[in-house]
């Protein structure tokens, strides 16, 4: 089974992304990056992106990770510490949803694989 299926498919990924962004918006290390973001649209894009990244259906039509975040690096100083905080919020979310550690590690590895693109280097 794909990671997407093992996580519980569409309902599980959607629930996880909603909880994840609630955490992100309450996290003072990183919430300033989202000050001008439409969070409904953002959550929809993130659901589609993670669904694709986890091996589910590919309906992602947003920007690639470098283009999506380059302005944050340039104008707001997005760096590794912020990336680490995002990965931490994602892992905590999955822990709260009782996702097994082995699957959380796979999710973290996929998130990690985007780091250099997100940080434009
Ligand atoms: C935009 C995914 C890391 C903040 C996006 C989009 C996706 C995404 C799919 C939408 C792109 C589009 O608009 O077409 C990810 C993934 C990450 C990651 C998979 C790493 C695992 C981060 C980090 C931050 C961040 C570390 C800041 C702490 C944002 C913001 C936007 C964005 C502010 C733009 C929202 C807007 O246009 O208003 N990201 N992201 N992301 N991301 Fe990320």
PDB file of N, CA and C in Angstrom, residues 27 68 92-93 112:
ATOM      1  N   UNK A  27       1.791  29.010  16.420  1.00  0.00           N
ATOM      2  CA  UNK A  27       3.219  28.837  16.717  1.00  0.00           C
ATOM      3  C   UNK A  27       3.946  30.148  16.416  1.00  0.00           C
ATOM      4  N   UNK A  68       7.265  28.597  -4.710  1.00  0.00           N
ATOM      5  CA  UNK A  68       6.231  28.923  -3.712  1.00  0.00           C
ATOM      6  C   UNK A  68       6.818  29.637  -2.502  1.00  0.00           C
ATOM      7  N   UNK A  92       3.933  16.306  15.309  1.00  0.00           N
ATOM      8  CA  UNK A  92       3.067  16.358  16.493  1.00  0.00           C
ATOM      9  C   UNK A  92       1.615  16.096  16.111  1.00  0.00           C
ATOM     10  N   UNK A  93       1.206  16.676  14.979  1.00  0.00           N
ATOM     11  CA  UNK A  93      -0.159  16.455  14.486  1.00  0.00           C
ATOM     12  C   UNK A  93      -0.421  14.970  14.291  1.00  0.00           C
ATOM     13  N   UNK A 112      11.329  16.356   4.612  1.00  0.00           N
ATOM     14  CA  UNK A 112      12.763  16.675   4.581  1.00  0.00           C
ATOM     15  C   UNK A 112      13.280  16.792   3.138  1.00  0.00           C
TER      16      UNK A 112
END
